[in-house]
């Protein structure tokens, strides 16, 4: 069996990552009744015989000693990682997997990418290599980060290019959290646009998730639970509404949203973690869904959403689940794939579903889904026999679809609006743009990136720009 390593960068990356580890552990605990370290566990966890960092690794087949996540945690602030180290998951990570600084990137892509990226390059590579060395057959790196902040977007994309440099043969799948229009990070359009370029160049697949879609989904689920419909109460330990997803502790603002992203990751990794009659290798995602290297943005949709929230509604009909996967309401970005063009589509099903169910539903839905002329049969399917905890089945659809365009256009618009409003005085032939939360603007080039300050800096060689806003 193969192994994968999760690299979580920045506040969002680490918070989402930890939800993934929590839910993955619960899922394995549910299936693995004998307490043995099996192949399923080995794909994302190591088994070491001491709590200390370099305790000897135990082979597959032995008893579970101490499970360590195959992960590298990076944040240029200490808060989130420290919180993780004091929380219920503290034993799943050890110090060799962590990399933190104190002050953060101040929501500045350039500080994350250039300043911290250069300062920590060796240490990052070292930690990635260590994680890779612990694997017999490393198949995939999962990078989790936000597009809106400084560390996740700036340093996260730097880590991505380091992965490409150091491990060119290993697949790189990135879960990117896009900011909502009401995001409180003023510079999020800049950070996102700058990060997008790196994602386009260096990732094998990007799974874009919009915070606004997550908010909409969470609100819908909460509304349903308050609607008083029979059977629609959310269980007390529901994964979506409980802050710690079953573990005790207060609910934090992003918890419910992060659970949805963690479920996306659980689904996409399920066939790497468990057996199935139609197992889909992680490599096969890029191989089958990406016809041109840069067209690798795969719009995810999850269904049934109740799976995510443990809402006690009767099990939905299987066919309905397939229909839902293509509806607007189940997409993790605000998009309607049915009205746009498909280049390819993957359906990853978990639970007691037969290949014939899959085929029947594809045939049923095909006429309503516009596929590009040269790839009319561009379907990829995977079946994992282990369903999500407490549910009979679930479906993750990944669509290489042009419906991702409005998300990019909207970001561009917000970028331009901010650029016009805030940057009127300076220009550079090849501007790298960065600005701080307080609104001070900086147009920086090359080494000047390190000169960040709260007041304006005029990079040498820049000319006064005409105000045209
Ligand atoms: N879904 C989700 N979004 C988050 C979370 N934390 C932050 N965000 C979003 O991510 C963006 C801010 O990025 P962060 O990850 O906080 O920033 P960072 O990577 O730590 O970078 P710096 O703090 O600038 O060093 C904003 O768009 C937030 O709305 C989270 O836990 N879940
Ligand atoms: Mg931060």
PDB file of C-alpha atoms in Angstrom, residues 19-192:
ATOM      1  CA  UNK A  19     -10.184  18.442  11.695  1.00  0.00           C
ATOM      2  CA  UNK A  20      -9.059  15.949   9.041  1.00  0.00           C
ATOM      3  CA  UNK A  21      -6.794  14.084  11.468  1.00  0.00           C
ATOM      4  CA  UNK A  22      -9.490  14.002  14.114  1.00  0.00           C
ATOM      5  CA  UNK A  23     -12.117  12.621  11.757  1.00  0.00           C
ATOM      6  CA  UNK A  24      -9.683  10.198  10.115  1.00  0.00           C
ATOM      7  CA  UNK A  25      -8.736   8.766  13.516  1.00  0.00           C
ATOM      8  CA  UNK A  26     -12.394   8.344  14.415  1.00  0.00           C
ATOM      9  CA  UNK A  27     -13.027   6.634  11.102  1.00  0.00           C
ATOM     10  CA  UNK A  28     -10.146   4.186  11.543  1.00  0.00           C
ATOM     11  CA  UNK A  29     -11.127   3.544  15.162  1.00  0.00           C
ATOM     12  CA  UNK A  30     -14.599   2.614  13.960  1.00  0.00           C
ATOM     13  CA  UNK A  31     -13.293   0.124  11.399  1.00  0.00           C
ATOM     14  CA  UNK A  32     -10.207  -1.184  13.157  1.00  0.00           C
ATOM     15  CA  UNK A  33     -11.674  -3.181  16.035  1.00  0.00           C
ATOM     16  CA  UNK A  34      -8.617  -5.293  16.800  1.00  0.00           C
ATOM     17  CA  UNK A  35      -6.243  -2.461  17.613  1.00  0.00           C
ATOM     18  CA  UNK A  36      -3.744  -3.652  15.024  1.00  0.00           C
ATOM     19  CA  UNK A  37      -1.649  -1.334  12.888  1.00  0.00           C
ATOM     20  CA  UNK A  38      -2.923  -2.295   9.459  1.00  0.00           C
ATOM     21  CA  UNK A  39      -2.233  -1.143   5.902  1.00  0.00           C
ATOM     22  CA  UNK A  40      -5.213   1.189   6.017  1.00  0.00           C
ATOM     23  CA  UNK A  41      -3.732   3.037   8.994  1.00  0.00           C
ATOM     24  CA  UNK A  42      -0.246   3.041   7.541  1.00  0.00           C
ATOM     25  CA  UNK A  43      -1.313   5.153   4.577  1.00  0.00           C
ATOM     26  CA  UNK A  44      -1.646   8.300   6.714  1.00  0.00           C
ATOM     27  CA  UNK A  45      -0.207   7.295  10.114  1.00  0.00           C
ATOM     28  CA  UNK A  46       3.055   5.912  11.441  1.00  0.00           C
ATOM     29  CA  UNK A  47       3.115   3.569  14.410  1.00  0.00           C
ATOM     30  CA  UNK A  48       6.004   4.298  16.777  1.00  0.00           C
ATOM     31  CA  UNK A  49       6.865   2.502  19.984  1.00  0.00           C
ATOM     32  CA  UNK A  50       7.550   5.568  22.086  1.00  0.00           C
ATOM     33  CA  UNK A  51       5.876   8.907  22.541  1.00  0.00           C
ATOM     34  CA  UNK A  52       9.142  10.610  21.662  1.00  0.00           C
ATOM     35  CA  UNK A  53       9.835  11.906  18.207  1.00  0.00           C
ATOM     36  CA  UNK A  54      12.238   9.306  16.938  1.00  0.00           C
ATOM     37  CA  UNK A  55      10.819   6.236  18.580  1.00  0.00           C
ATOM     38  CA  UNK A  56      11.331   3.132  16.447  1.00  0.00           C
ATOM     39  CA  UNK A  57       8.686   2.561  13.808  1.00  0.00           C
ATOM     40  CA  UNK A  58       6.558  -0.586  14.145  1.00  0.00           C
ATOM     41  CA  UNK A  59       5.784  -2.730  11.132  1.00  0.00           C
ATOM     42  CA  UNK A  60       2.317  -3.298   9.714  1.00  0.00           C
ATOM     43  CA  UNK A  61       0.532  -6.147  11.484  1.00  0.00           C
ATOM     44  CA  UNK A  62       1.660  -5.352  15.038  1.00  0.00           C
ATOM     45  CA  UNK A  63      -0.334  -3.736  17.820  1.00  0.00           C
ATOM     46  CA  UNK A  64      -0.966  -0.012  17.701  1.00  0.00           C
ATOM     47  CA  UNK A  65       1.551   1.738  19.988  1.00  0.00           C
ATOM     48  CA  UNK A  66       1.525   5.464  19.301  1.00  0.00           C
ATOM     49  CA  UNK A  67       0.091   6.780  16.074  1.00  0.00           C
ATOM     50  CA  UNK A  68       1.798   9.737  14.479  1.00  0.00           C
ATOM     51  CA  UNK A  69       0.209  11.591  11.592  1.00  0.00           C
ATOM     52  CA  UNK A  70       2.214  11.713   8.373  1.00  0.00           C
ATOM     53  CA  UNK A  71       2.078  15.483   8.449  1.00  0.00           C
ATOM     54  CA  UNK A  72       4.176  18.615   8.431  1.00  0.00           C
ATOM     55  CA  UNK A  73       2.694  21.611  10.249  1.00  0.00           C
ATOM     56  CA  UNK A  74       3.941  25.045   9.249  1.00  0.00           C
ATOM     57  CA  UNK A  75       2.766  28.391  10.588  1.00  0.00           C
ATOM     58  CA  UNK A  76       4.646  31.643  11.030  1.00  0.00           C
ATOM     59  CA  UNK A  77       2.583  32.353  14.125  1.00  0.00           C
ATOM     60  CA  UNK A  78       2.689  30.105  17.149  1.00  0.00           C
ATOM     61  CA  UNK A  79      -0.883  30.335  18.359  1.00  0.00           C
ATOM     62  CA  UNK A  80      -2.672  27.728  16.287  1.00  0.00           C
ATOM     63  CA  UNK A  81       0.070  25.105  16.469  1.00  0.00           C
ATOM     64  CA  UNK A  82       0.438  25.626  20.229  1.00  0.00           C
ATOM     65  CA  UNK A  83      -3.277  25.171  20.622  1.00  0.00           C
ATOM     66  CA  UNK A  84      -3.059  21.912  18.689  1.00  0.00           C
ATOM     67  CA  UNK A  85      -0.224  20.772  20.939  1.00  0.00           C
ATOM     68  CA  UNK A  86      -2.380  21.388  23.992  1.00  0.00           C
ATOM     69  CA  UNK A  87      -5.461  19.802  22.515  1.00  0.00           C
ATOM     70  CA  UNK A  88      -6.664  16.231  22.137  1.00  0.00           C
ATOM     71  CA  UNK A  89      -4.481  15.655  19.060  1.00  0.00           C
ATOM     72  CA  UNK A  90      -1.206  16.568  20.791  1.00  0.00           C
ATOM     73  CA  UNK A  91       0.131  13.016  20.722  1.00  0.00           C
ATOM     74  CA  UNK A  92      -0.442  12.643  17.005  1.00  0.00           C
ATOM     75  CA  UNK A  93       2.317  15.129  16.190  1.00  0.00           C
ATOM     76  CA  UNK A  94       5.861  15.486  17.451  1.00  0.00           C
ATOM     77  CA  UNK A  95       8.306  18.351  17.416  1.00  0.00           C
ATOM     78  CA  UNK A  96      10.154  17.139  14.322  1.00  0.00           C
ATOM     79  CA  UNK A  97       7.017  17.744  12.275  1.00  0.00           C
ATOM     80  CA  UNK A  98       6.427  21.330  13.361  1.00  0.00           C
ATOM     81  CA  UNK A  99       7.804  24.612  12.095  1.00  0.00           C
ATOM     82  CA  UNK A 100       6.683  27.900  13.610  1.00  0.00           C
ATOM     83  CA  UNK A 101       7.807  31.508  13.935  1.00  0.00           C
ATOM     84  CA  UNK A 102       6.347  34.192  16.141  1.00  0.00           C
ATOM     85  CA  UNK A 103       4.998  37.140  14.241  1.00  0.00           C
ATOM     86  CA  UNK A 104       3.181  35.687  11.229  1.00  0.00           C
ATOM     87  CA  UNK A 105       3.168  37.151   7.745  1.00  0.00           C
ATOM     88  CA  UNK A 106       0.782  40.014   8.531  1.00  0.00           C
ATOM     89  CA  UNK A 107      -1.577  38.947   5.758  1.00  0.00           C
ATOM     90  CA  UNK A 108       1.158  39.696   3.272  1.00  0.00           C
ATOM     91  CA  UNK A 109       1.771  37.102   0.551  1.00  0.00           C
ATOM     92  CA  UNK A 110       5.224  38.474  -0.202  1.00  0.00           C
ATOM     93  CA  UNK A 111       6.404  38.140   3.389  1.00  0.00           C
ATOM     94  CA  UNK A 112       5.275  34.507   3.456  1.00  0.00           C
ATOM     95  CA  UNK A 113       6.590  33.625   0.025  1.00  0.00           C
ATOM     96  CA  UNK A 114       9.819  35.574  -0.101  1.00  0.00           C
ATOM     97  CA  UNK A 115      10.909  36.476   3.421  1.00  0.00           C
ATOM     98  CA  UNK A 116       9.894  33.353   5.323  1.00  0.00           C
ATOM     99  CA  UNK A 117      10.218  31.188   2.237  1.00  0.00           C
ATOM    100  CA  UNK A 118      13.904  32.041   1.974  1.00  0.00           C
ATOM    101  CA  UNK A 119      14.617  32.073   5.699  1.00  0.00           C
ATOM    102  CA  UNK A 120      13.049  28.660   6.334  1.00  0.00           C
ATOM    103  CA  UNK A 121      13.778  26.940   3.053  1.00  0.00           C
ATOM    104  CA  UNK A 122      16.299  24.458   4.474  1.00  0.00           C
ATOM    105  CA  UNK A 123      14.195  23.625   7.497  1.00  0.00           C
ATOM    106  CA  UNK A 124      11.095  23.072   5.412  1.00  0.00           C
ATOM    107  CA  UNK A 125      12.933  20.802   2.984  1.00  0.00           C
ATOM    108  CA  UNK A 126      14.435  18.914   5.910  1.00  0.00           C
ATOM    109  CA  UNK A 127      11.031  18.261   7.462  1.00  0.00           C
ATOM    110  CA  UNK A 128       9.528  17.237   4.148  1.00  0.00           C
ATOM    111  CA  UNK A 129      12.399  14.826   3.525  1.00  0.00           C
ATOM    112  CA  UNK A 130      12.024  13.304   6.986  1.00  0.00           C
ATOM    113  CA  UNK A 131       8.321  12.764   6.421  1.00  0.00           C
ATOM    114  CA  UNK A 132       9.070  11.223   3.016  1.00  0.00           C
ATOM    115  CA  UNK A 133      11.734   8.936   4.463  1.00  0.00           C
ATOM    116  CA  UNK A 134       9.187   7.442   6.821  1.00  0.00           C
ATOM    117  CA  UNK A 135       7.175   6.211   3.811  1.00  0.00           C
ATOM    118  CA  UNK A 136       7.788   2.943   1.923  1.00  0.00           C
ATOM    119  CA  UNK A 137       6.046   4.171  -1.181  1.00  0.00           C
ATOM    120  CA  UNK A 138       5.200   7.858  -1.086  1.00  0.00           C
ATOM    121  CA  UNK A 139       2.348   8.556  -3.445  1.00  0.00           C
ATOM    122  CA  UNK A 140       1.005  11.987  -2.746  1.00  0.00           C
ATOM    123  CA  UNK A 141       1.471  15.265  -0.905  1.00  0.00           C
ATOM    124  CA  UNK A 142      -1.678  17.038   0.247  1.00  0.00           C
ATOM    125  CA  UNK A 143      -1.191  20.730   0.849  1.00  0.00           C
ATOM    126  CA  UNK A 144      -3.883  22.533   2.849  1.00  0.00           C
ATOM    127  CA  UNK A 145      -3.872  26.330   3.025  1.00  0.00           C
ATOM    128  CA  UNK A 146      -5.930  29.491   2.675  1.00  0.00           C
ATOM    129  CA  UNK A 147      -5.564  31.865  -0.254  1.00  0.00           C
ATOM    130  CA  UNK A 148      -6.407  34.987   1.753  1.00  0.00           C
ATOM    131  CA  UNK A 149      -3.755  35.209   4.496  1.00  0.00           C
ATOM    132  CA  UNK A 150      -0.005  35.713   4.232  1.00  0.00           C
ATOM    133  CA  UNK A 151       1.487  32.457   5.461  1.00  0.00           C
ATOM    134  CA  UNK A 152      -0.921  29.975   3.890  1.00  0.00           C
ATOM    135  CA  UNK A 153      -0.972  31.676   0.517  1.00  0.00           C
ATOM    136  CA  UNK A 154       2.613  32.979   0.402  1.00  0.00           C
ATOM    137  CA  UNK A 155       4.637  30.372   2.236  1.00  0.00           C
ATOM    138  CA  UNK A 156       2.148  27.645   1.287  1.00  0.00           C
ATOM    139  CA  UNK A 157       2.771  28.197  -2.399  1.00  0.00           C
ATOM    140  CA  UNK A 158       6.522  28.385  -1.744  1.00  0.00           C
ATOM    141  CA  UNK A 159       6.286  24.979  -0.070  1.00  0.00           C
ATOM    142  CA  UNK A 160       4.455  23.762  -3.159  1.00  0.00           C
ATOM    143  CA  UNK A 161       7.311  24.778  -5.439  1.00  0.00           C
ATOM    144  CA  UNK A 162       9.784  23.153  -3.031  1.00  0.00           C
ATOM    145  CA  UNK A 163       7.767  19.944  -3.245  1.00  0.00           C
ATOM    146  CA  UNK A 164       8.008  20.081  -7.007  1.00  0.00           C
ATOM    147  CA  UNK A 165      11.748  20.667  -6.826  1.00  0.00           C
ATOM    148  CA  UNK A 166      12.471  17.964  -4.270  1.00  0.00           C
ATOM    149  CA  UNK A 167       9.894  15.330  -5.175  1.00  0.00           C
ATOM    150  CA  UNK A 168       9.028  15.872  -8.844  1.00  0.00           C
ATOM    151  CA  UNK A 169       7.552  12.373  -9.173  1.00  0.00           C
ATOM    152  CA  UNK A 170       5.184  12.641  -6.231  1.00  0.00           C
ATOM    153  CA  UNK A 171       1.675  13.886  -6.913  1.00  0.00           C
ATOM    154  CA  UNK A 172       0.774  17.283  -5.384  1.00  0.00           C
ATOM    155  CA  UNK A 173      -2.886  17.828  -4.512  1.00  0.00           C
ATOM    156  CA  UNK A 174      -3.777  21.182  -2.979  1.00  0.00           C
ATOM    157  CA  UNK A 175      -6.900  22.057  -1.004  1.00  0.00           C
ATOM    158  CA  UNK A 176      -7.163  25.840  -1.282  1.00  0.00           C
ATOM    159  CA  UNK A 177      -9.637  27.856   0.778  1.00  0.00           C
ATOM    160  CA  UNK A 178     -10.734  30.929  -1.159  1.00  0.00           C
ATOM    161  CA  UNK A 179     -11.828  34.039   0.767  1.00  0.00           C
ATOM    162  CA  UNK A 180     -15.416  35.227   0.776  1.00  0.00           C
ATOM    163  CA  UNK A 181     -16.285  38.705  -0.513  1.00  0.00           C
ATOM    164  CA  UNK A 182     -16.823  39.882   3.071  1.00  0.00           C
ATOM    165  CA  UNK A 183     -13.464  38.612   4.204  1.00  0.00           C
ATOM    166  CA  UNK A 184     -11.925  40.624   7.008  1.00  0.00           C
ATOM    167  CA  UNK A 185      -8.456  40.384   5.466  1.00  0.00           C
ATOM    168  CA  UNK A 186      -8.172  43.542   3.366  1.00  0.00           C
ATOM    169  CA  UNK A 187      -5.351  42.144   1.264  1.00  0.00           C
ATOM    170  CA  UNK A 188      -7.023  38.809   0.504  1.00  0.00           C
ATOM    171  CA  UNK A 189      -7.593  39.597  -3.211  1.00  0.00           C
ATOM    172  CA  UNK A 190      -3.878  40.377  -3.662  1.00  0.00           C
ATOM    173  CA  UNK A 191      -2.768  37.304  -1.754  1.00  0.00           C
ATOM    174  CA  UNK A 192      -5.183  35.074  -3.643  1.00  0.00           C
TER     175      UNK A 192
END
